[in-house]
Tab-separated table of C-alpha atoms in Angstrom:
chain	number	residue	atom	x	y	z
A	1	UNK	CA	-120.388	144.891	17.972
A	2	UNK	CA	-117.213	146.190	19.536
A	3	UNK	CA	-113.814	146.906	18.036
A	4	UNK	CA	-111.059	144.533	17.086
A	5	UNK	CA	-108.102	144.027	19.427
A	6	UNK	CA	-104.934	143.379	17.431
A	7	UNK	CA	-102.108	141.847	19.448
A	8	UNK	CA	-98.766	142.089	17.693
A	9	UNK	CA	-95.056	142.700	18.223
A	10	UNK	CA	-94.048	146.001	19.796
A	11	UNK	CA	-92.067	147.056	16.733
A	12	UNK	CA	-95.039	146.667	14.352
A	13	UNK	CA	-97.672	148.496	16.425
A	14	UNK	CA	-97.075	151.852	14.779
A	15	UNK	CA	-94.832	150.929	11.864
A	16	UNK	CA	-97.211	148.419	10.282
A	17	UNK	CA	-100.662	148.159	11.827
A	18	UNK	CA	-101.375	151.790	12.715
A	19	UNK	CA	-100.042	153.004	9.363
A	20	UNK	CA	-102.146	150.411	7.539
A	21	UNK	CA	-105.301	151.731	9.169
A	22	UNK	CA	-104.353	155.294	8.237
A	23	UNK	CA	-103.930	154.414	4.570
A	24	UNK	CA	-106.786	151.930	4.092
A	25	UNK	CA	-109.401	152.909	6.724
A	26	UNK	CA	-108.612	156.537	7.560
A	27	UNK	CA	-112.046	157.218	9.056
A	28	UNK	CA	-111.733	154.546	11.762
A	29	UNK	CA	-110.713	155.339	15.311
A	30	UNK	CA	-107.528	153.490	16.283
A	31	UNK	CA	-106.191	153.364	19.843
A	32	UNK	CA	-102.612	152.354	20.635
A	33	UNK	CA	-102.683	150.359	23.876
A	34	UNK	CA	-99.190	150.578	25.298
A	35	UNK	CA	-97.438	151.991	28.341
A	36	UNK	CA	-98.997	154.110	31.069
A	37	UNK	CA	-102.099	155.003	29.006
A	38	UNK	CA	-103.305	151.404	28.549
A	39	UNK	CA	-106.184	151.601	31.046
A	40	UNK	CA	-107.320	155.006	29.790
A	41	UNK	CA	-107.647	154.021	26.145
A	42	UNK	CA	-109.103	150.568	26.855
A	43	UNK	CA	-111.953	152.336	28.664
A	44	UNK	CA	-112.806	154.355	25.537
A	45	UNK	CA	-114.653	153.001	22.457
A	46	UNK	CA	-112.562	152.458	19.336
A	47	UNK	CA	-112.750	150.578	16.054
A	48	UNK	CA	-109.348	149.004	16.671
A	49	UNK	CA	-107.151	148.549	19.718
A	50	UNK	CA	-103.581	147.833	18.698
A	51	UNK	CA	-101.358	146.424	21.413
A	52	UNK	CA	-98.411	144.118	21.996
A	53	UNK	CA	-98.127	140.772	23.771
A	54	UNK	CA	-96.593	142.054	26.979
A	55	UNK	CA	-99.206	144.796	27.367
A	56	UNK	CA	-101.819	142.028	27.565
A	57	UNK	CA	-99.714	140.249	30.167
A	58	UNK	CA	-99.217	143.379	32.249
A	59	UNK	CA	-102.792	144.660	32.055
A	60	UNK	CA	-104.913	141.549	31.462
A	61	UNK	CA	-107.658	142.674	33.862
A	62	UNK	CA	-108.478	145.806	31.839
A	63	UNK	CA	-108.476	143.877	28.566
A	64	UNK	CA	-110.985	141.440	30.094
A	65	UNK	CA	-113.132	144.351	31.266
A	66	UNK	CA	-113.129	145.788	27.730
A	67	UNK	CA	-114.264	142.375	26.486
A	68	UNK	CA	-117.051	142.024	29.053
A	69	UNK	CA	-118.319	145.555	28.436
A	70	UNK	CA	-118.425	145.043	24.665
A	71	UNK	CA	-115.732	147.493	23.576
A	72	UNK	CA	-113.670	144.577	22.198
A	73	UNK	CA	-115.640	142.222	19.990
A	74	UNK	CA	-112.853	140.369	18.182
A	75	UNK	CA	-109.238	139.422	18.893
A	76	UNK	CA	-106.487	139.033	16.303
A	77	UNK	CA	-103.149	137.595	17.415
A	78	UNK	CA	-100.537	138.571	14.837
A	79	UNK	CA	-97.343	136.532	14.461
A	80	UNK	CA	-98.960	133.738	16.443
A	81	UNK	CA	-95.701	131.824	16.840
A	82	UNK	CA	-94.685	134.400	19.478
A	83	UNK	CA	-97.056	132.688	21.905
A	84	UNK	CA	-96.169	129.143	20.879
A	85	UNK	CA	-94.438	128.422	24.187
A	86	UNK	CA	-97.563	127.776	26.234
A	87	UNK	CA	-95.751	127.953	29.589
A	88	UNK	CA	-94.702	131.614	29.419
A	89	UNK	CA	-96.635	134.308	31.276
A	90	UNK	CA	-97.146	136.092	27.967
A	91	UNK	CA	-98.766	133.072	26.339
A	92	UNK	CA	-100.894	132.258	29.386
A	93	UNK	CA	-102.281	135.784	29.501
A	94	UNK	CA	-103.241	135.664	25.831
A	95	UNK	CA	-104.756	132.199	26.306
A	96	UNK	CA	-106.966	133.588	29.065
A	97	UNK	CA	-107.979	136.579	26.956
A	98	UNK	CA	-108.777	134.527	23.844
A	99	UNK	CA	-110.641	131.820	25.750
A	100	UNK	CA	-112.756	134.315	27.721
A	101	UNK	CA	-116.511	133.818	27.395
A	102	UNK	CA	-116.973	137.293	25.900
A	103	UNK	CA	-114.464	136.720	23.079
A	104	UNK	CA	-116.750	136.056	20.110
A	105	UNK	CA	-114.173	135.988	17.326
A	106	UNK	CA	-110.530	134.930	17.698
A	107	UNK	CA	-108.100	134.821	14.769
A	108	UNK	CA	-104.430	133.844	14.725
A	109	UNK	CA	-102.121	135.038	11.951
A	110	UNK	CA	-98.751	133.565	10.963
A	111	UNK	CA	-96.771	133.091	7.813
A	112	UNK	CA	-95.069	129.944	9.071
A	113	UNK	CA	-97.509	127.947	11.195
A	114	UNK	CA	-95.601	124.683	11.349
A	115	UNK	CA	-91.930	125.663	11.115
A	116	UNK	CA	-91.803	124.762	14.799
A	117	UNK	CA	-94.195	121.800	15.355
A	118	UNK	CA	-93.738	122.071	19.129
A	119	UNK	CA	-95.184	125.596	19.043
A	120	UNK	CA	-98.359	124.416	17.312
A	121	UNK	CA	-99.556	123.127	20.690
A	122	UNK	CA	-99.251	126.580	22.274
A	123	UNK	CA	-100.764	128.338	19.261
A	124	UNK	CA	-103.782	126.038	19.325
A	125	UNK	CA	-104.246	126.651	23.050
A	126	UNK	CA	-104.659	130.343	22.289
A	127	UNK	CA	-106.876	130.176	19.211
A	128	UNK	CA	-108.836	126.913	19.126
A	129	UNK	CA	-108.093	124.729	22.166
A	130	UNK	CA	-111.148	122.567	21.430
A	131	UNK	CA	-109.292	121.165	18.398
A	132	UNK	CA	-106.451	119.837	20.569
A	133	UNK	CA	-106.937	116.140	21.187
A	134	UNK	CA	-103.997	116.100	23.598
A	135	UNK	CA	-104.105	117.656	27.040
A	136	UNK	CA	-100.356	118.007	27.568
A	137	UNK	CA	-97.368	119.113	25.510
A	138	UNK	CA	-95.706	115.741	26.121
A	139	UNK	CA	-98.694	113.885	24.703
A	140	UNK	CA	-98.731	116.209	21.688
A	141	UNK	CA	-95.053	115.523	20.997
A	142	UNK	CA	-95.562	111.760	21.185
A	143	UNK	CA	-98.145	112.015	18.416
A	144	UNK	CA	-96.025	114.062	16.021
A	145	UNK	CA	-92.474	112.800	16.654
A	146	UNK	CA	-90.553	109.576	16.495
A	147	UNK	CA	-87.769	109.575	19.131
A	148	UNK	CA	-84.611	107.659	18.237
A	149	UNK	CA	-82.409	108.624	21.194
A	150	UNK	CA	-82.328	110.001	24.709
A	151	UNK	CA	-81.540	113.613	23.783
A	152	UNK	CA	-84.366	116.064	23.138
A	153	UNK	CA	-83.091	116.824	19.650
A	154	UNK	CA	-82.978	113.167	18.627
A	155	UNK	CA	-86.392	113.107	17.013
A	156	UNK	CA	-88.030	113.110	13.593
A	157	UNK	CA	-91.516	114.084	12.506
A	158	UNK	CA	-93.864	111.179	11.939
A	159	UNK	CA	-95.335	110.781	8.467
A	160	UNK	CA	-98.724	111.565	9.967
A	161	UNK	CA	-97.542	114.802	11.637
A	162	UNK	CA	-98.616	117.054	8.757
A	163	UNK	CA	-102.185	115.785	8.955
A	164	UNK	CA	-102.243	116.144	12.740
A	165	UNK	CA	-100.982	119.730	12.555
A	166	UNK	CA	-103.357	120.594	9.711
A	167	UNK	CA	-106.393	119.366	11.625
A	168	UNK	CA	-105.284	121.093	14.818
A	169	UNK	CA	-104.882	124.473	13.096
A	170	UNK	CA	-108.260	124.285	11.339
A	171	UNK	CA	-110.472	125.923	10.293
A	172	UNK	CA	-108.022	128.193	8.516
A	173	UNK	CA	-107.547	130.321	5.435
A	174	UNK	CA	-104.273	129.334	3.847
A	175	UNK	CA	-102.537	130.618	0.754
A	176	UNK	CA	-99.060	130.795	-0.678
A	177	UNK	CA	-97.528	134.210	-1.123
A	178	UNK	CA	-96.635	133.260	-4.687
A	179	UNK	CA	-100.342	132.603	-5.429
A	180	UNK	CA	-101.443	136.139	-4.560
A	181	UNK	CA	-98.353	138.211	-5.387
A	182	UNK	CA	-96.414	138.546	-8.615
A	183	UNK	CA	-92.959	138.029	-7.123
A	184	UNK	CA	-89.607	138.002	-8.918
A	185	UNK	CA	-87.620	134.757	-8.942
A	186	UNK	CA	-85.216	134.133	-6.061
A	187	UNK	CA	-81.652	132.981	-6.694
A	188	UNK	CA	-79.658	131.475	-3.824
A	189	UNK	CA	-75.878	131.399	-4.000
A	190	UNK	CA	-72.984	130.226	-1.864
A	191	UNK	CA	-69.848	132.364	-1.994
A	192	UNK	CA	-66.746	130.611	-0.692
A	193	UNK	CA	-63.965	132.419	1.122
A	194	UNK	CA	-60.705	131.170	2.603
A	195	UNK	CA	-59.937	131.613	6.274
A	196	UNK	CA	-56.859	133.558	7.294
A	197	UNK	CA	-54.034	131.807	9.128
A	198	UNK	CA	-55.169	133.505	12.318
A	199	UNK	CA	-58.730	132.217	11.873
A	200	UNK	CA	-57.534	128.686	11.165
A	201	UNK	CA	-55.293	128.727	14.227
A	202	UNK	CA	-58.094	130.016	16.466
A	203	UNK	CA	-60.482	127.337	15.180
A	204	UNK	CA	-57.829	124.621	15.685
A	205	UNK	CA	-57.352	125.729	19.299
A	206	UNK	CA	-61.112	125.712	19.821
A	207	UNK	CA	-61.367	122.251	18.297
A	208	UNK	CA	-58.572	120.908	20.497
A	209	UNK	CA	-60.406	122.296	23.536
A	210	UNK	CA	-63.651	120.582	22.500
A	211	UNK	CA	-61.970	117.248	21.847
A	212	UNK	CA	-60.164	117.422	25.196
A	213	UNK	CA	-63.500	118.013	26.917
A	214	UNK	CA	-64.971	114.937	25.235
A	215	UNK	CA	-62.010	112.680	25.988
A	216	UNK	CA	-61.946	113.728	29.633
A	217	UNK	CA	-65.440	112.370	30.118
A	218	UNK	CA	-66.741	115.809	31.046
A	219	UNK	CA	-70.481	116.186	30.655
A	220	UNK	CA	-71.138	118.385	27.638
A	221	UNK	CA	-74.273	120.365	28.373
A	222	UNK	CA	-76.364	122.086	25.722
A	223	UNK	CA	-75.154	125.421	27.091
A	224	UNK	CA	-71.477	124.400	26.823
A	225	UNK	CA	-71.950	123.186	23.260
A	226	UNK	CA	-73.761	126.396	22.314
A	227	UNK	CA	-70.969	128.607	23.670
A	228	UNK	CA	-68.357	126.677	21.706
A	229	UNK	CA	-70.328	126.576	18.446
A	230	UNK	CA	-71.175	130.281	18.594
A	231	UNK	CA	-67.506	131.045	19.229
A	232	UNK	CA	-66.645	128.957	16.182
A	233	UNK	CA	-69.010	130.990	13.997
A	234	UNK	CA	-67.672	134.250	15.389
A	235	UNK	CA	-64.118	133.260	14.522
A	236	UNK	CA	-65.227	132.333	11.000
A	237	UNK	CA	-66.833	135.763	10.722
A	238	UNK	CA	-63.660	137.487	11.880
A	239	UNK	CA	-64.171	138.338	15.541
A	240	UNK	CA	-62.898	136.736	18.719
A	241	UNK	CA	-63.628	137.267	22.395
A	242	UNK	CA	-60.585	137.573	24.635
A	243	UNK	CA	-60.138	136.383	28.256
A	244	UNK	CA	-61.309	139.810	29.443
A	245	UNK	CA	-64.559	139.468	27.525
A	246	UNK	CA	-63.609	142.128	24.990
A	247	UNK	CA	-64.389	141.363	21.348
A	248	UNK	CA	-61.729	142.165	18.775
A	249	UNK	CA	-61.394	141.601	15.053
A	250	UNK	CA	-58.943	139.055	13.685
A	251	UNK	CA	-57.697	139.076	10.083
A	252	UNK	CA	-60.435	138.005	7.642
A	253	UNK	CA	-59.519	139.915	4.499
A	254	UNK	CA	-60.951	137.447	1.991
A	255	UNK	CA	-64.334	137.294	3.708
A	256	UNK	CA	-64.546	141.082	3.625
A	257	UNK	CA	-63.618	141.079	-0.052
A	258	UNK	CA	-66.379	138.581	-0.873
A	259	UNK	CA	-68.893	140.752	0.988
A	260	UNK	CA	-67.860	143.946	-0.804
A	261	UNK	CA	-67.953	142.238	-4.199
A	262	UNK	CA	-71.484	140.987	-3.540
A	263	UNK	CA	-72.688	144.468	-2.534
A	264	UNK	CA	-71.054	146.015	-5.621
A	265	UNK	CA	-72.827	143.624	-7.994
A	266	UNK	CA	-76.182	145.386	-7.713
A	267	UNK	CA	-77.080	149.068	-8.140
A	268	UNK	CA	-79.997	148.521	-5.763
A	269	UNK	CA	-79.772	148.355	-1.990
A	270	UNK	CA	-78.490	145.437	0.065
A	271	UNK	CA	-79.425	143.855	3.388
A	272	UNK	CA	-76.651	142.137	5.366
A	273	UNK	CA	-77.632	139.780	8.181
A	274	UNK	CA	-75.280	139.063	11.063
A	275	UNK	CA	-76.359	137.229	14.245
A	276	UNK	CA	-73.679	138.881	16.424
A	277	UNK	CA	-73.850	142.480	17.637
A	278	UNK	CA	-70.081	142.974	17.523
A	279	UNK	CA	-70.085	141.479	14.043
A	280	UNK	CA	-72.737	143.961	12.891
A	281	UNK	CA	-70.567	146.863	14.043
A	282	UNK	CA	-67.495	145.420	12.325
A	283	UNK	CA	-69.290	144.815	9.023
A	284	UNK	CA	-70.819	148.281	9.017
A	285	UNK	CA	-67.407	149.854	9.528
A	286	UNK	CA	-65.946	147.813	6.656
A	287	UNK	CA	-68.769	148.906	4.349
A	288	UNK	CA	-68.495	152.555	5.356
A	289	UNK	CA	-64.733	152.508	4.841
A	290	UNK	CA	-65.233	151.970	1.096
A	291	UNK	CA	-67.959	154.578	0.748
A	292	UNK	CA	-71.259	152.766	1.291
A	293	UNK	CA	-73.788	154.621	3.433
A	294	UNK	CA	-74.651	152.035	6.075
A	295	UNK	CA	-76.955	151.772	9.068
A	296	UNK	CA	-77.182	149.125	11.795
A	297	UNK	CA	-80.257	147.637	13.460
A	298	UNK	CA	-79.663	145.504	16.542
A	299	UNK	CA	-81.595	145.060	19.759
A	300	UNK	CA	-79.935	148.124	21.267
A	301	UNK	CA	-81.446	150.477	18.657
A	302	UNK	CA	-84.467	152.367	20.013
A	303	UNK	CA	-87.888	151.893	18.457
A	304	UNK	CA	-87.980	155.451	17.148
A	305	UNK	CA	-84.522	155.210	15.560
A	306	UNK	CA	-85.333	151.805	14.098
A	307	UNK	CA	-88.481	153.188	12.470
A	308	UNK	CA	-86.514	156.094	10.997
A	309	UNK	CA	-83.766	153.829	9.645
A	310	UNK	CA	-86.313	151.522	7.994
A	311	UNK	CA	-88.194	154.487	6.522
A	312	UNK	CA	-85.008	155.949	5.070
A	313	UNK	CA	-83.897	152.581	3.732
A	314	UNK	CA	-87.174	152.215	1.861
A	315	UNK	CA	-87.700	155.806	0.747
A	316	UNK	CA	-84.434	157.772	0.755
A	317	UNK	CA	-81.140	157.437	-1.108
A	318	UNK	CA	-79.255	156.563	2.070
A	319	UNK	CA	-78.535	154.183	3.625
A	320	UNK	CA	-77.469	151.984	0.733
A	321	UNK	CA	-76.727	148.999	2.989
A	322	UNK	CA	-78.587	147.840	6.082
A	323	UNK	CA	-76.671	145.599	8.502
A	324	UNK	CA	-78.991	143.967	10.989
A	325	UNK	CA	-79.422	141.204	13.497
A	326	UNK	CA	-81.965	138.711	12.072
A	327	UNK	CA	-84.220	138.856	15.128
A	328	UNK	CA	-84.725	142.629	14.858
A	329	UNK	CA	-86.358	142.772	11.419
A	330	UNK	CA	-88.176	139.475	11.150
A	331	UNK	CA	-91.844	140.426	11.515
A	332	UNK	CA	-93.787	142.778	9.297
A	333	UNK	CA	-90.622	144.558	8.197
A	334	UNK	CA	-90.523	145.890	4.646
A	335	UNK	CA	-87.067	145.766	3.019
A	336	UNK	CA	-88.098	145.636	-0.643
A	337	UNK	CA	-85.829	148.554	-1.574
A	338	UNK	CA	-83.099	145.890	-1.641
A	339	UNK	CA	-82.761	143.110	-4.175
A	340	UNK	CA	-79.810	141.413	-2.468
A	341	UNK	CA	-79.635	139.753	0.933
A	342	UNK	CA	-76.296	138.564	2.304
A	343	UNK	CA	-75.858	136.218	5.236
A	344	UNK	CA	-72.397	137.101	6.518
A	345	UNK	CA	-72.217	133.840	8.498
A	346	UNK	CA	-74.828	131.096	9.049
A	347	UNK	CA	-77.236	132.005	11.847
A	348	UNK	CA	-77.794	129.585	14.709
A	349	UNK	CA	-81.247	130.905	15.571
A	350	UNK	CA	-83.365	128.112	14.151
A	351	UNK	CA	-85.270	127.589	10.938
A	352	UNK	CA	-88.152	129.894	11.900
A	353	UNK	CA	-85.980	133.022	12.189
A	354	UNK	CA	-84.078	131.965	9.068
A	355	UNK	CA	-87.254	131.593	7.005
A	356	UNK	CA	-88.602	134.899	8.285
A	357	UNK	CA	-85.374	136.577	7.199
A	358	UNK	CA	-85.618	135.088	3.716
A	359	UNK	CA	-89.063	136.639	3.236
A	360	UNK	CA	-88.082	140.220	3.950
A	361	UNK	CA	-87.406	141.161	0.307
A	362	UNK	CA	-90.438	139.381	-1.166
A	363	UNK	CA	-93.385	141.766	-1.120
A	364	UNK	CA	-95.811	143.508	-3.446
A	365	UNK	CA	-93.496	146.552	-3.351
A	366	UNK	CA	-90.540	144.620	-4.760
A	367	UNK	CA	-89.643	146.077	-8.181
A	368	UNK	CA	-86.431	144.156	-8.899
A	369	UNK	CA	-86.277	141.606	-11.706
A	370	UNK	CA	-84.559	139.078	-9.463
A	371	UNK	CA	-83.896	138.619	-5.747
A	372	UNK	CA	-80.445	137.406	-4.749
A	373	UNK	CA	-79.783	135.497	-1.527
A	374	UNK	CA	-76.057	135.070	-0.857
A	375	UNK	CA	-74.462	132.941	1.866
A	376	UNK	CA	-70.779	133.549	2.646
A	377	UNK	CA	-69.106	130.368	3.916
A	378	UNK	CA	-65.501	129.736	4.876
A	379	UNK	CA	-65.255	126.396	6.695
A	380	UNK	CA	-66.863	122.956	6.973
A	381	UNK	CA	-68.855	123.863	10.075
A	382	UNK	CA	-70.479	126.773	8.256
A	383	UNK	CA	-71.556	124.483	5.425
A	384	UNK	CA	-72.971	122.085	7.995
A	385	UNK	CA	-74.869	124.881	9.763
A	386	UNK	CA	-76.432	126.132	6.527
A	387	UNK	CA	-77.390	122.652	5.343
A	388	UNK	CA	-79.045	122.004	8.685
A	389	UNK	CA	-81.048	125.229	8.447
A	390	UNK	CA	-82.232	124.337	4.979
A	391	UNK	CA	-83.193	120.891	6.299
A	392	UNK	CA	-85.371	122.548	8.949
A	393	UNK	CA	-83.257	122.019	12.068
A	394	UNK	CA	-84.233	123.836	15.247
A	395	UNK	CA	-81.652	125.987	17.019
A	396	UNK	CA	-80.775	123.314	19.600
A	397	UNK	CA	-80.637	120.486	17.100
A	398	UNK	CA	-78.410	122.484	14.764
A	399	UNK	CA	-75.958	123.391	17.528
A	400	UNK	CA	-75.781	119.774	18.712
A	401	UNK	CA	-75.158	118.521	15.176
A	402	UNK	CA	-72.453	121.122	14.520
A	403	UNK	CA	-70.708	120.294	17.793
A	404	UNK	CA	-70.682	116.595	16.932
A	405	UNK	CA	-69.440	117.343	13.419
A	406	UNK	CA	-66.819	119.828	14.604
A	407	UNK	CA	-65.221	117.357	16.989
A	408	UNK	CA	-65.027	114.615	14.359
A	409	UNK	CA	-62.750	116.194	11.748
A	410	UNK	CA	-59.547	118.187	11.472
A	411	UNK	CA	-59.655	121.445	9.527
């Protein structure tokens, strides 16, 4: 009885879920619950109500009414990690909706349930709070981590953490993508590039500034460390922010050459990830200057334009290269027209975003014989950042480790 309410990211409402209903269940009535028409369509019967997290937050009362009156019979929370921070208004609204007495079936969906063990607490609060043995986040953390220092990032998972997480997120249907899809093998490569004299000088000045801060006894906050480490990565990429806040390119010829060589190695399309908006623009211009049709997807690109770019990338001859910020194409995005993914500089966005990015080329639509993942690295800090990502470091832990490493050596 009642339709299913699918709660997902804004960008996948129409591009993934609505299109999937059209192709697999064309006779079902699907209502998009978003914007000014939310109340109107929630008051009408439908087989599926597709909405996004913030629509639930903004219009919780009408979702609860649809539950009580039987129009919604089941709730599916897609990309469950989005509500892993249990203290946000978004997560609290979805907790209230999922725990409502009229919610008969509640399902959470995620491809990486335990990449962030802290978020498991919030995910369980939404889907199956009765399986949580711990009433507070602090108590949960004490049962999955061993703390070896005073800083929040100085912790390691206990040997028993996997069992605790498994039991908390049960019952569940789990499967590996490789068990249900015939995927091509994935090859990961590191391509080294030398830094220009200008890059080396800028990094040396940044390092001297960091060391001076430490020796002065100044308190180094997480925010201060993050600003410095991000600036370090930007310089390695080939951009620098001046005193006036304007971002300009600095010589980085060899890095550009490595990028162009990697793109030229495959006749198929290529995805280039860059975690900096100014860097995305710079890379796109470099690719266009040698004849590659190139499009950019960052947070400033509208939903409609983003959908068109992704459609063209998958189905048309152009663009040949897609340059994008990792956080804009992480969920439900199909990029299988490419067989090569290039990380222009290591991202400092945490292992979850990194792993989501890695999965974008691996789908049932992938026709390539091999998938190539290429990391371009030019200095010790970049190697450290990548190794930390592979080791599963969170964003904060990675930044702290890079800062400590950066201030302990001379380039």
